[in-house]
CSV table of C-alpha atoms in Angstrom, one decimal:
chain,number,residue,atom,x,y,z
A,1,UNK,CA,-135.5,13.5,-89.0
A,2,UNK,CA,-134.6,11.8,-92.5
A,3,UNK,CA,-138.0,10.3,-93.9
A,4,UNK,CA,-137.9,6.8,-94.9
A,5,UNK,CA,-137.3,7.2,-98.4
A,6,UNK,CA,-134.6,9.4,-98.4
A,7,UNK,CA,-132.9,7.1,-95.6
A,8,UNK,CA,-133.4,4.1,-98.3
A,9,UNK,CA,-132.1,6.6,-100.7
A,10,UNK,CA,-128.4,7.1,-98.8
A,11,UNK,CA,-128.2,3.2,-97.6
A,12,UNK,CA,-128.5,2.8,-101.8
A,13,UNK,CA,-125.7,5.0,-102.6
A,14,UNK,CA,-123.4,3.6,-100.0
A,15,UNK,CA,-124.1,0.5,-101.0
A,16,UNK,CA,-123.5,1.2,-104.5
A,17,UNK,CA,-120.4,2.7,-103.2
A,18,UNK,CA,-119.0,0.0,-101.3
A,19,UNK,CA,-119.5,-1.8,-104.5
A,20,UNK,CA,-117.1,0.0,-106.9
A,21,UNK,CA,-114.7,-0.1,-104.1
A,22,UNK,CA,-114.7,-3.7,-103.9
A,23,UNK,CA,-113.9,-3.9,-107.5
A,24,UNK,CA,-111.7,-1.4,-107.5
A,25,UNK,CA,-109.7,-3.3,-104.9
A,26,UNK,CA,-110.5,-6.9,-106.9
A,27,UNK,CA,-111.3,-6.0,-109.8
A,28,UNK,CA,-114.8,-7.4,-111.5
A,29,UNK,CA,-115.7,-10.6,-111.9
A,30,UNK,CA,-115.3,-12.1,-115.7
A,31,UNK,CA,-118.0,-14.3,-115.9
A,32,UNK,CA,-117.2,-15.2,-119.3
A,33,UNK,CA,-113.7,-16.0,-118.0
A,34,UNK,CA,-114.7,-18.2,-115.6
A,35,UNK,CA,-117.2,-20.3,-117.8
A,36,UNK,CA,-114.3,-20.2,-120.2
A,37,UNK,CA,-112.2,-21.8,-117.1
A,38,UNK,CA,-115.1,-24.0,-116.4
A,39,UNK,CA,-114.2,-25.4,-119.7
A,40,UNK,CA,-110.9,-25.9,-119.9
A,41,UNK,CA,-110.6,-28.0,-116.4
A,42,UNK,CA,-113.5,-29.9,-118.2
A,43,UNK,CA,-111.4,-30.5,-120.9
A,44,UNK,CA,-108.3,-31.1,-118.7
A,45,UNK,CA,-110.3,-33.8,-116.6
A,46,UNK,CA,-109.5,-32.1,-113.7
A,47,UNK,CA,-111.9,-33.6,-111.9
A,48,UNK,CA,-110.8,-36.9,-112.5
A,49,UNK,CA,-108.0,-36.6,-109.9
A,50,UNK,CA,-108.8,-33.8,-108.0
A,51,UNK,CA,-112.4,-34.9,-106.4
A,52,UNK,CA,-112.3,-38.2,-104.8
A,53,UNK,CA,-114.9,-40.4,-106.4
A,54,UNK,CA,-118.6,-39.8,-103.9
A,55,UNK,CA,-117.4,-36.8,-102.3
A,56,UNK,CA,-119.5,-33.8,-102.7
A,57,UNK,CA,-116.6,-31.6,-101.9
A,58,UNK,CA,-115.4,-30.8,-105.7
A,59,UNK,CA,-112.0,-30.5,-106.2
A,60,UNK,CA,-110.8,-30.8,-102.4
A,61,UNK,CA,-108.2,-33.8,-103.6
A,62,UNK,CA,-107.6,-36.4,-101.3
A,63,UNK,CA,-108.1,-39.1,-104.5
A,64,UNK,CA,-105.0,-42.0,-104.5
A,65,UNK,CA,-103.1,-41.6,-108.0
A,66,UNK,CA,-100.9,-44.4,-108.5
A,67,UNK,CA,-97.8,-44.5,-110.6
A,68,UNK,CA,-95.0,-47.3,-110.8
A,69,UNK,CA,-93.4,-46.0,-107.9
A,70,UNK,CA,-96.2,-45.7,-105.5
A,71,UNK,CA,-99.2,-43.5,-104.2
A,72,UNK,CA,-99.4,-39.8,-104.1
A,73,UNK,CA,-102.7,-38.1,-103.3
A,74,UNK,CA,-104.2,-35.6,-105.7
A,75,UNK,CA,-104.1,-32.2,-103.8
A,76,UNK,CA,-106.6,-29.3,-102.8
A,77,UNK,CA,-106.9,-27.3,-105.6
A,78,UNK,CA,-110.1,-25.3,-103.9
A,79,UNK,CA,-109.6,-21.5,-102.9
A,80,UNK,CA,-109.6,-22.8,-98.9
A,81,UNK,CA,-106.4,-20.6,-98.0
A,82,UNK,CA,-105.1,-22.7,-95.3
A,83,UNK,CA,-105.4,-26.2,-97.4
A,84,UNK,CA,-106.1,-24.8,-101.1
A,85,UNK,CA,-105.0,-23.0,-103.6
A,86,UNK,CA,-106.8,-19.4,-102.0
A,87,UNK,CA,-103.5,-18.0,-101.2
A,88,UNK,CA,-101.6,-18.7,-103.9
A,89,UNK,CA,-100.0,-16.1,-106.4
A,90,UNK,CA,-100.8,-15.9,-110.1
A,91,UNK,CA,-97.5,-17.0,-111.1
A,92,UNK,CA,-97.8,-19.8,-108.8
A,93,UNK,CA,-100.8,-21.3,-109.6
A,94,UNK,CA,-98.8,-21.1,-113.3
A,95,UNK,CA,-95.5,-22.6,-112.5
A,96,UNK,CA,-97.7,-25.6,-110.7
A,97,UNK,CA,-99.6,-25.9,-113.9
A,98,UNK,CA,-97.1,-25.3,-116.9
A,99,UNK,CA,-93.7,-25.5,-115.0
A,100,UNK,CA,-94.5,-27.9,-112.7
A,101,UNK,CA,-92.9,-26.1,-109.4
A,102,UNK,CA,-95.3,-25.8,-106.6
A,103,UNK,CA,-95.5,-22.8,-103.5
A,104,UNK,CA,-91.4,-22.1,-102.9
A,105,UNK,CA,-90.2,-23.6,-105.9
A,106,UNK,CA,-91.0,-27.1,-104.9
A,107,UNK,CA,-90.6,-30.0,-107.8
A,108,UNK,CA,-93.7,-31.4,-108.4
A,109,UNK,CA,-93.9,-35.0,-110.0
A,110,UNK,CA,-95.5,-35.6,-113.3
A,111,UNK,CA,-98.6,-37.3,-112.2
A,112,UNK,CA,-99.9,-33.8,-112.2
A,113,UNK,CA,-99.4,-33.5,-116.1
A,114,UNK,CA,-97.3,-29.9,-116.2
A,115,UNK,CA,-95.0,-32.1,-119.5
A,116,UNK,CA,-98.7,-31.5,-120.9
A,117,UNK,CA,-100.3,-28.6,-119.6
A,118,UNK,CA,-96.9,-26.4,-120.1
A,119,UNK,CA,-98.7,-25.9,-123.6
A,120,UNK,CA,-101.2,-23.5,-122.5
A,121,UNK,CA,-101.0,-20.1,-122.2
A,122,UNK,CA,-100.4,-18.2,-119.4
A,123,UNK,CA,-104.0,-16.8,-120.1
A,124,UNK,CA,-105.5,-19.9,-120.3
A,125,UNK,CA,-104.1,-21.4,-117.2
A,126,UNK,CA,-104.9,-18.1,-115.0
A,127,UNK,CA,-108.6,-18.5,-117.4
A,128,UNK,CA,-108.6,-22.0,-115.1
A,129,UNK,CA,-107.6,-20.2,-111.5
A,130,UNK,CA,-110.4,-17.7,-112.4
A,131,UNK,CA,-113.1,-20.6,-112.4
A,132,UNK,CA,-111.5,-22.4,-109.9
A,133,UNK,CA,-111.8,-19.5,-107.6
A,134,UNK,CA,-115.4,-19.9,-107.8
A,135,UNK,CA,-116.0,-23.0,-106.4
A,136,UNK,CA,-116.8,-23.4,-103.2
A,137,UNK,CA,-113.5,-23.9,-101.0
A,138,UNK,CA,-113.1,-27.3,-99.0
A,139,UNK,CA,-111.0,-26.9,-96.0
A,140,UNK,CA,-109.5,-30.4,-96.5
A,141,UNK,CA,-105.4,-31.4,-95.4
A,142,UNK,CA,-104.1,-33.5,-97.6
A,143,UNK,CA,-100.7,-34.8,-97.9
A,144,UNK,CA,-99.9,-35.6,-101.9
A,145,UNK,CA,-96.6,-37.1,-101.6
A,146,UNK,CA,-97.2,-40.7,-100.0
A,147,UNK,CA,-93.8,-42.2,-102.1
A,148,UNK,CA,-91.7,-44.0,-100.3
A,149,UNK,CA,-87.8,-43.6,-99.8
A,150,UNK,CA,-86.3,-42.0,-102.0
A,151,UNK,CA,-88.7,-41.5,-104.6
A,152,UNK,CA,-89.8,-39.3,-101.7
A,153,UNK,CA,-87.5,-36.9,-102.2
A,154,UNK,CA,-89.0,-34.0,-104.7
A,155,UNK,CA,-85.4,-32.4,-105.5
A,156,UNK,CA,-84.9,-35.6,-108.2
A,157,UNK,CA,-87.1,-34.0,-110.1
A,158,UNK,CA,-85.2,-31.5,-111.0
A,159,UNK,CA,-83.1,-34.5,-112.6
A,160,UNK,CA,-86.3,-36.0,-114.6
A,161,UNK,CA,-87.2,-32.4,-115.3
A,162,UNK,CA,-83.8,-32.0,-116.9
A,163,UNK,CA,-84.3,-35.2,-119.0
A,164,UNK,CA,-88.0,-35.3,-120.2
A,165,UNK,CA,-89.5,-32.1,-119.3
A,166,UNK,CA,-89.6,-29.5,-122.3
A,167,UNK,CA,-91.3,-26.3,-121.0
A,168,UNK,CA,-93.2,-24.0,-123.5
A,169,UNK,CA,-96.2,-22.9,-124.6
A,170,UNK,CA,-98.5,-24.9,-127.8
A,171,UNK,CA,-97.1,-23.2,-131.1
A,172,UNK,CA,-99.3,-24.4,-134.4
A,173,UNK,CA,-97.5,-26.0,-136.9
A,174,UNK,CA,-96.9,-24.1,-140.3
A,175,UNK,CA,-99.0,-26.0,-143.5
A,176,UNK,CA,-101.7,-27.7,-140.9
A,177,UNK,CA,-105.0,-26.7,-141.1
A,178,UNK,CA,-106.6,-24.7,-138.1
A,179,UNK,CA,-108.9,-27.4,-137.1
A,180,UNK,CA,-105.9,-29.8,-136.9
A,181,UNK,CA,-103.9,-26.9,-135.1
A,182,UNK,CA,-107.1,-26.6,-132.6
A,183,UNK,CA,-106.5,-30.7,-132.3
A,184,UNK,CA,-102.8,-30.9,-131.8
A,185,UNK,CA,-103.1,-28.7,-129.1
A,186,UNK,CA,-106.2,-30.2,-127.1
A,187,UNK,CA,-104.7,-33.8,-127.3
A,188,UNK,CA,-101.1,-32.6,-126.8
A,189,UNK,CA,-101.9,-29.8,-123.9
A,190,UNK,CA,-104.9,-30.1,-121.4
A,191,UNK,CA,-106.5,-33.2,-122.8
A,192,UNK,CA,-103.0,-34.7,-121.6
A,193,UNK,CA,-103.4,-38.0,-124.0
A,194,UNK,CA,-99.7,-38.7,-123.7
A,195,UNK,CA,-100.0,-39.3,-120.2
A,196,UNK,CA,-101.7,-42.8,-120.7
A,197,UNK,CA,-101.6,-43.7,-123.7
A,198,UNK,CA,-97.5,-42.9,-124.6
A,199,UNK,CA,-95.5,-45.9,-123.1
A,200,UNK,CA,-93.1,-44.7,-120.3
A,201,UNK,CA,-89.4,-46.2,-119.6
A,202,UNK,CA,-88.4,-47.8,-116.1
A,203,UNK,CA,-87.7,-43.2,-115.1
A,204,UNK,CA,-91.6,-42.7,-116.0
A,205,UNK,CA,-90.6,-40.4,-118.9
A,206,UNK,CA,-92.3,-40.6,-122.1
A,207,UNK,CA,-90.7,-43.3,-125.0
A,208,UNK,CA,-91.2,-40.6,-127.5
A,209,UNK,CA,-90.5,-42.9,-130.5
A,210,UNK,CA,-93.9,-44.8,-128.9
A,211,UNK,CA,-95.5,-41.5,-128.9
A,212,UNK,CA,-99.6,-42.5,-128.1
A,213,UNK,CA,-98.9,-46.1,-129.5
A,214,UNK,CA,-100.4,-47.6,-125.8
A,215,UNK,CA,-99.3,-48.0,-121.9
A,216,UNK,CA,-100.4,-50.4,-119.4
A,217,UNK,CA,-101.6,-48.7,-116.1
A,218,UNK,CA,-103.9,-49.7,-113.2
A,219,UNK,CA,-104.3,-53.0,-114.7
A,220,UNK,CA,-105.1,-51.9,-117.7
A,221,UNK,CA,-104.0,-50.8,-120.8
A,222,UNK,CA,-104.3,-47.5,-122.4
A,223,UNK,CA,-104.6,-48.5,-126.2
A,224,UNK,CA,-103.0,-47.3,-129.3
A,225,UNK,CA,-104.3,-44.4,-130.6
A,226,UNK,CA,-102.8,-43.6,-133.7
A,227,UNK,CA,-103.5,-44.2,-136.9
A,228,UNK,CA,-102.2,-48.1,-136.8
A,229,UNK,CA,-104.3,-50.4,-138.9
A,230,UNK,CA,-104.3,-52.9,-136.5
A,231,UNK,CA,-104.1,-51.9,-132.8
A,232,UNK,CA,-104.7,-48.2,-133.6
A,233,UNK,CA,-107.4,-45.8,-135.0
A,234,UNK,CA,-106.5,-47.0,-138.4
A,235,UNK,CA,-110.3,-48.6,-139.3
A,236,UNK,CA,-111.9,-45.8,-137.3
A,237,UNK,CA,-113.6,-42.9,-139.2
A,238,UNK,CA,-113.5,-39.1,-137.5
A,239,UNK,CA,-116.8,-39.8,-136.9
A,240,UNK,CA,-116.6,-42.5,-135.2
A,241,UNK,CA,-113.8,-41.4,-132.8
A,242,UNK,CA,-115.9,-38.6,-132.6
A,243,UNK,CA,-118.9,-40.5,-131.5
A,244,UNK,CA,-116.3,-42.5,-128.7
A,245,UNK,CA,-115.7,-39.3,-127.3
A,246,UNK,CA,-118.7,-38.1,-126.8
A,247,UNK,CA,-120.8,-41.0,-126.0
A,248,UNK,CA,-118.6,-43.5,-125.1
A,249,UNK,CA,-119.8,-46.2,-127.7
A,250,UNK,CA,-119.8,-46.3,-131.4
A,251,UNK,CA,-121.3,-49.8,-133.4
A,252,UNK,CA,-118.3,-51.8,-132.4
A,253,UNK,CA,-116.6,-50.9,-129.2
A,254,UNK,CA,-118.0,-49.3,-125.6
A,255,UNK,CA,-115.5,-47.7,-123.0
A,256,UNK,CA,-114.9,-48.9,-119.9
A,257,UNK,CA,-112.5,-48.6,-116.7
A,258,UNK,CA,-110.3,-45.8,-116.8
A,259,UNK,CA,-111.8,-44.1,-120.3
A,260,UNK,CA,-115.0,-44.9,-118.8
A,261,UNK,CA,-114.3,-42.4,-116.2
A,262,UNK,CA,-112.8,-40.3,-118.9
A,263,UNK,CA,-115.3,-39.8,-121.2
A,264,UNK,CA,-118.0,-39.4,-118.6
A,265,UNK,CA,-116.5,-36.6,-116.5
A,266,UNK,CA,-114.8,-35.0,-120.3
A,267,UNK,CA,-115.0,-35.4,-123.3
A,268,UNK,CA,-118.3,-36.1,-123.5
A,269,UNK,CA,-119.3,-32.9,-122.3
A,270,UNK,CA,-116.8,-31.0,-125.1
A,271,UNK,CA,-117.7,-29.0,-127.7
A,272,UNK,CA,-118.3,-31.2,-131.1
A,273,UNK,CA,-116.1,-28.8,-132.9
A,274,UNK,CA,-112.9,-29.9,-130.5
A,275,UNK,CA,-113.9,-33.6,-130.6
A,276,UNK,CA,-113.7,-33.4,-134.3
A,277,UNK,CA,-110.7,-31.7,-134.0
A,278,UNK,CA,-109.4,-33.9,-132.1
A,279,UNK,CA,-110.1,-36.5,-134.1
A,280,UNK,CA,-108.5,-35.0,-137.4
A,281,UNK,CA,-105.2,-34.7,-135.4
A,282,UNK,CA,-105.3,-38.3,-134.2
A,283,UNK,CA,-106.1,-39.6,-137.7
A,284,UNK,CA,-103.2,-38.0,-138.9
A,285,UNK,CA,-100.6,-39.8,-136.1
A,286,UNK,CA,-98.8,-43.0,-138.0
A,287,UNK,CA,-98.4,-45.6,-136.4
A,288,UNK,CA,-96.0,-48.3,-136.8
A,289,UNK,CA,-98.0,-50.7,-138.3
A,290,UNK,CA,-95.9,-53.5,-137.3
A,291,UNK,CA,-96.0,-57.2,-139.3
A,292,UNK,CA,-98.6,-59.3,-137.4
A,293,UNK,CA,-97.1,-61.6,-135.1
A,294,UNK,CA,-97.1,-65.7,-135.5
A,295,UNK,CA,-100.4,-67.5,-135.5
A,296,UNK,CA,-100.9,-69.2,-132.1
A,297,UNK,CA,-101.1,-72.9,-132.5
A,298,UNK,CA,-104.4,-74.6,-133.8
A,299,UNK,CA,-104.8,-76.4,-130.5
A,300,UNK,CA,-105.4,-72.9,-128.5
A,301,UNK,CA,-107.4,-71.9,-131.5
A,302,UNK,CA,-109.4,-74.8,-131.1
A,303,UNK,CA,-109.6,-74.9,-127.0
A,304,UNK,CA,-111.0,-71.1,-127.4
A,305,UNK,CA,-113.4,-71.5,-130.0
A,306,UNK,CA,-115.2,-74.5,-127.9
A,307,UNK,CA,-115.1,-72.0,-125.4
A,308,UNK,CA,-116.2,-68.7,-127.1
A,309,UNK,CA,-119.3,-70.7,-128.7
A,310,UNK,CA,-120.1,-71.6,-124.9
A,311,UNK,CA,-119.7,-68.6,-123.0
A,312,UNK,CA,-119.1,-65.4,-125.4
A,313,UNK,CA,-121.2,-65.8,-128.6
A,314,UNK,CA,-124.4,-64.8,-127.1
A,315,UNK,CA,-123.3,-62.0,-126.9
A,316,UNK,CA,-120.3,-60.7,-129.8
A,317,UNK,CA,-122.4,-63.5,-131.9
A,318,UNK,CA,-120.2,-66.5,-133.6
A,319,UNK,CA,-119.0,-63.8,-136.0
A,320,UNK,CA,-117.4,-61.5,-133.5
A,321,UNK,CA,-119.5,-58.8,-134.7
A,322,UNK,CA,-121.4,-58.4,-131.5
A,323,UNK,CA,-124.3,-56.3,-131.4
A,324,UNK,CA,-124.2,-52.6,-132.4
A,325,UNK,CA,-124.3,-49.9,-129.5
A,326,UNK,CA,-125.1,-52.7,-126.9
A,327,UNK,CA,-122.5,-55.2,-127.3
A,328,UNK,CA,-119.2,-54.6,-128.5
A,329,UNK,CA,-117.7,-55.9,-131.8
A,330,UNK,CA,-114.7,-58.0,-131.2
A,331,UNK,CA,-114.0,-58.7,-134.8
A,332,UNK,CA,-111.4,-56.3,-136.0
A,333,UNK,CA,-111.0,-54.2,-132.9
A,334,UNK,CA,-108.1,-52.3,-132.5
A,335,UNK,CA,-108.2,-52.7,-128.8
A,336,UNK,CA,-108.6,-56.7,-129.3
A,337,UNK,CA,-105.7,-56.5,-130.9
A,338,UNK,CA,-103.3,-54.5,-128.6
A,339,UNK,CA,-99.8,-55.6,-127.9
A,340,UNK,CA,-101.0,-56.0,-124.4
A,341,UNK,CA,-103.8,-57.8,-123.3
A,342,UNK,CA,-104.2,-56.5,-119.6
A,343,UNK,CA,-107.6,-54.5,-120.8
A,344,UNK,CA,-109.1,-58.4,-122.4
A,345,UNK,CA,-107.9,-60.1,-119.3
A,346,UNK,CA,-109.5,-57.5,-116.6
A,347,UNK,CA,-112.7,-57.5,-119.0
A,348,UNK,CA,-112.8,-61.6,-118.9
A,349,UNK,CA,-111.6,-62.0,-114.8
A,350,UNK,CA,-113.3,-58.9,-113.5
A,351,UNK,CA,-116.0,-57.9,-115.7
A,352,UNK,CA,-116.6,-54.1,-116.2
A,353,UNK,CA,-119.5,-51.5,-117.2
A,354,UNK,CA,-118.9,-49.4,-119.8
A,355,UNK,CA,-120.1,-45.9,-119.7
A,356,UNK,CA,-123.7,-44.1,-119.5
A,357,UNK,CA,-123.8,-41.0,-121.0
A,358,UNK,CA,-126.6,-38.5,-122.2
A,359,UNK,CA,-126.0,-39.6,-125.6
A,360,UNK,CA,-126.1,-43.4,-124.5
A,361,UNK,CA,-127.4,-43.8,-121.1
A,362,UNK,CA,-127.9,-48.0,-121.1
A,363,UNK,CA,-124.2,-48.9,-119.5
A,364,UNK,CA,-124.3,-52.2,-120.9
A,365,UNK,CA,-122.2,-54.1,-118.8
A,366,UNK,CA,-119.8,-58.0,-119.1
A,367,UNK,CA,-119.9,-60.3,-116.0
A,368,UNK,CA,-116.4,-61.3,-114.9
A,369,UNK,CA,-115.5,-65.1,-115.7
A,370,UNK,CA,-113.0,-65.6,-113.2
A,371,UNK,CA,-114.8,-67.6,-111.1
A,372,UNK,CA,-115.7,-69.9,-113.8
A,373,UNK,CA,-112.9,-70.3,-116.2
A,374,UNK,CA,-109.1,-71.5,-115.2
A,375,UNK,CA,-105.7,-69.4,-116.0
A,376,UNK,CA,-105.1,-71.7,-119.1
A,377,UNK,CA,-109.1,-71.3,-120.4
A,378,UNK,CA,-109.4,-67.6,-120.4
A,379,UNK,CA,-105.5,-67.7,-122.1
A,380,UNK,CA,-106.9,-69.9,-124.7
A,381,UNK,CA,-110.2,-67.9,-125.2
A,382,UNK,CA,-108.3,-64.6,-125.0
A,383,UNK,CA,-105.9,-66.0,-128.1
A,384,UNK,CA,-109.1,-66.7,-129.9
A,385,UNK,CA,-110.6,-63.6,-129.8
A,386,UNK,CA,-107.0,-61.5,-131.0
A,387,UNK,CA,-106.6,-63.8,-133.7
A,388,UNK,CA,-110.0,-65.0,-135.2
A,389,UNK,CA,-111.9,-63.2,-138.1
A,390,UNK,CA,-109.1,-61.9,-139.4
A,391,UNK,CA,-107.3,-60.5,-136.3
A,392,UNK,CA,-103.8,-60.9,-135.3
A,393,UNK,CA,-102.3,-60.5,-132.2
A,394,UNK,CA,-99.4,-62.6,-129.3
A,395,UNK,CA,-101.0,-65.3,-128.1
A,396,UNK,CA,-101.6,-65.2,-124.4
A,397,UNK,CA,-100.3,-67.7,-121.8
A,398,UNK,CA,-101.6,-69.1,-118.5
A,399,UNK,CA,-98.8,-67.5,-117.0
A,400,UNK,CA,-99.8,-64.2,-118.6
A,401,UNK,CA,-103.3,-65.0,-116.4
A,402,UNK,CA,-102.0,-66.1,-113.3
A,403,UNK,CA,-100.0,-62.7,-113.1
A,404,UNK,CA,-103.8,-60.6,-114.4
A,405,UNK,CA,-105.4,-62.6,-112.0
A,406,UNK,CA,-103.1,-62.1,-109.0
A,407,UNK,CA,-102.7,-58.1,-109.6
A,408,UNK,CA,-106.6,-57.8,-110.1
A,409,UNK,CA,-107.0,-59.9,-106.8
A,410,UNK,CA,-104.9,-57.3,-104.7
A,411,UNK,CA,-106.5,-54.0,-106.6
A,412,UNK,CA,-109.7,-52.5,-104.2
A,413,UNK,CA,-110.7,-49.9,-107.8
């Protein structure tokens, strides 16, 4: 009879054993991959879409994405093999991500961002399967496309694809710097900027000319984020996009609604090096720096002053200067000042909380006035605030209001 020892002894080899045959069958895992996976869906927002907001089942989809042509639902990207992404190939998982063609060659639509992501690397997006792998796996059905007839039908893709899909991986641009290299690449590939912040013609595809110079979407709007002077990052410093990014607030503007979101589950957890990158590329984006538009009439001026000392100035103070890192500035704010005013009106009718981050954990946060002021008050406060202190921006109508109103009304986000 074996002793003890020398039992514990053989169970130890065979258990070293089976092992190396496990990795010889699946090869090791990378953790260094993975984190470096871990990363890049951080950077992609993933999570944004892919984890339905309270759910403790990460990345198990189910989450409503709207787009101008209705719902789809963001799918399982888990490693459940029934509902995930377990039994996908390699060179699936990278045609969904870069090619946009699912399991079988099915079209995809461009709510999942392949126009962006087709920038990385093959490497990078199978670096982003590897950490995905290692999340737990959510057995969770869902069914994405919820379009109705016939933007149903995924073979008109292959139409769209045709027209404003252009496939290939991020190549740097000869006489740029690395850092802006590092930049171009974050904000054009899995940061996905384009995506909301590029305006999109009545086919969804991007108006290039427009490239990152604003889009309205989910009532609000996305703003301009090039280097305008006016509505862009024109006034900005690196620094202080920088700052934006990784907290959410700088002295004179706070995030809110969908860049809330943004900057809480990304970019502020980024490396500083790729938020300053970031910021050098965007710096270096003209803009179009259009002539400002006509001065509304000095009877709305007048109207939303009365009002803005009434219900505003206690907090953005008489100057518009509001108060830094609490409250923010309204005088010369690009966002103010955006050719579309859905982002003021939701702020004004709804009210909003803007982010809390590590960096800046307060939230502070703007009651909604809707209850309180009419369509033709908050029009008249609205043209105030875009054109006082030196701003300049359309004047907004009650019309303009009425239609805010109504779509906020009928939204449950």
């Amino acid at each position: 009879m074996r002793s003890p020892t020398a039992l514990r002894l053989v169970l130890a080899v065979l258990a070293l054993a089976g092992c190396r045959a496990t990795e010889a069958a699946e090869g090791p895992q990378d953790f260094g991959r993975t984190d470096r996976g871990r990363y890049l869906t951080i950077v992609g927002d993933c999570a944004a879409c892919h984890t339905q907001q309270g759910s403790s089942q990460q990345f198990a989809g189910g989450r409503p994405i709207e787009t101008p042509f209705g719902t789809l639902l963001a799918p399982n990207i888990t490693p459940d093999r029934e509902t995930g992404i377990g039994a996908w190939t390699d060179d699936e998982f990278v045609g969904a991500l870069t090619r946009g063609t699912g399991r079988g060659g099915a079209h995809l639509y461009p709510a999942m961002p392949y126009p962006s992501m087709t920038k990385l690397s093959r490497d990078d997006a199978l670096t982003i399967r590897a950490y995905l792998n290692s999340v737990p796996p959510a057995h969770h059905p869902v069914v994405a496309n919820q379009l109705p007839f016939p933007f149903s039908i995924r073979l008109g893709m292959a139409a769209w694809d045709a027209l404003y899909f252009t496939p290939g991986a991020f190549q740097p641009v000869a006489g740029k710097s690395e850092e802006w290299n590092r930049g171009a690449y974050l904000v054009e590939g899995p940061m996905h900027c384009g995506a909301c912040h590029t305006p999109k013609n009545f086919l969804g595809g991007d108006k290039s000319a427009s490239h990152l110079q604003g889009y309205a979407l989910q009532g609000w709007f996305a703003p301009n984020i090039t280097n305008d002077a006016r509505s862009g990052l024109g006034h900005w410093t690196t620094g202080e996009i920088v700052a934006y990014l990784k907290s959410g607030h700088t002295a004179g503007a706070a995030a809110s609604g969908p860049m809330a979101e943004e900057v809480a589950l990304s970019s502020s957890k980024m490396a500083d090096a790729d938020l300053q990158a970031v910021a050098v590329y965007l710096k270096d984006q003209p803009g179009q720096d259009q002539p400002a538009p006509a001065a509304p009439s000095d009877t709305v001026m007048t109207a939303g002053a009365a009002i803005y000392a009434d219900e505003c100035s206690a907090c953005h103070a008489s100057t518009g200067t509001g108060v830094p890192g609490l409250f923010p500035a309204l005088a010369g704010a690009s966002g103010v000042q955006s050719s579309d005013p859905a982002s003021l009106l939701h702020v004004v009718l709804r009210g909003t909380r803007s982010v809390a981050t590590e960096t800046a954990p307060t939230a502070p946060a703007m009651p909604s006035f809707a209850w309180l002021l009419s369509d033709d008050q908050v029009a008249a406060v609205a043209t105030y605030v875009r054109n006082a202190w030196g701003n300049a921006a359309p004047a907004v109508t009650g019309s303009d209001v009425g239609h805010a109103r109504r779509d906020l009304a009928e939204r449950t986000d």
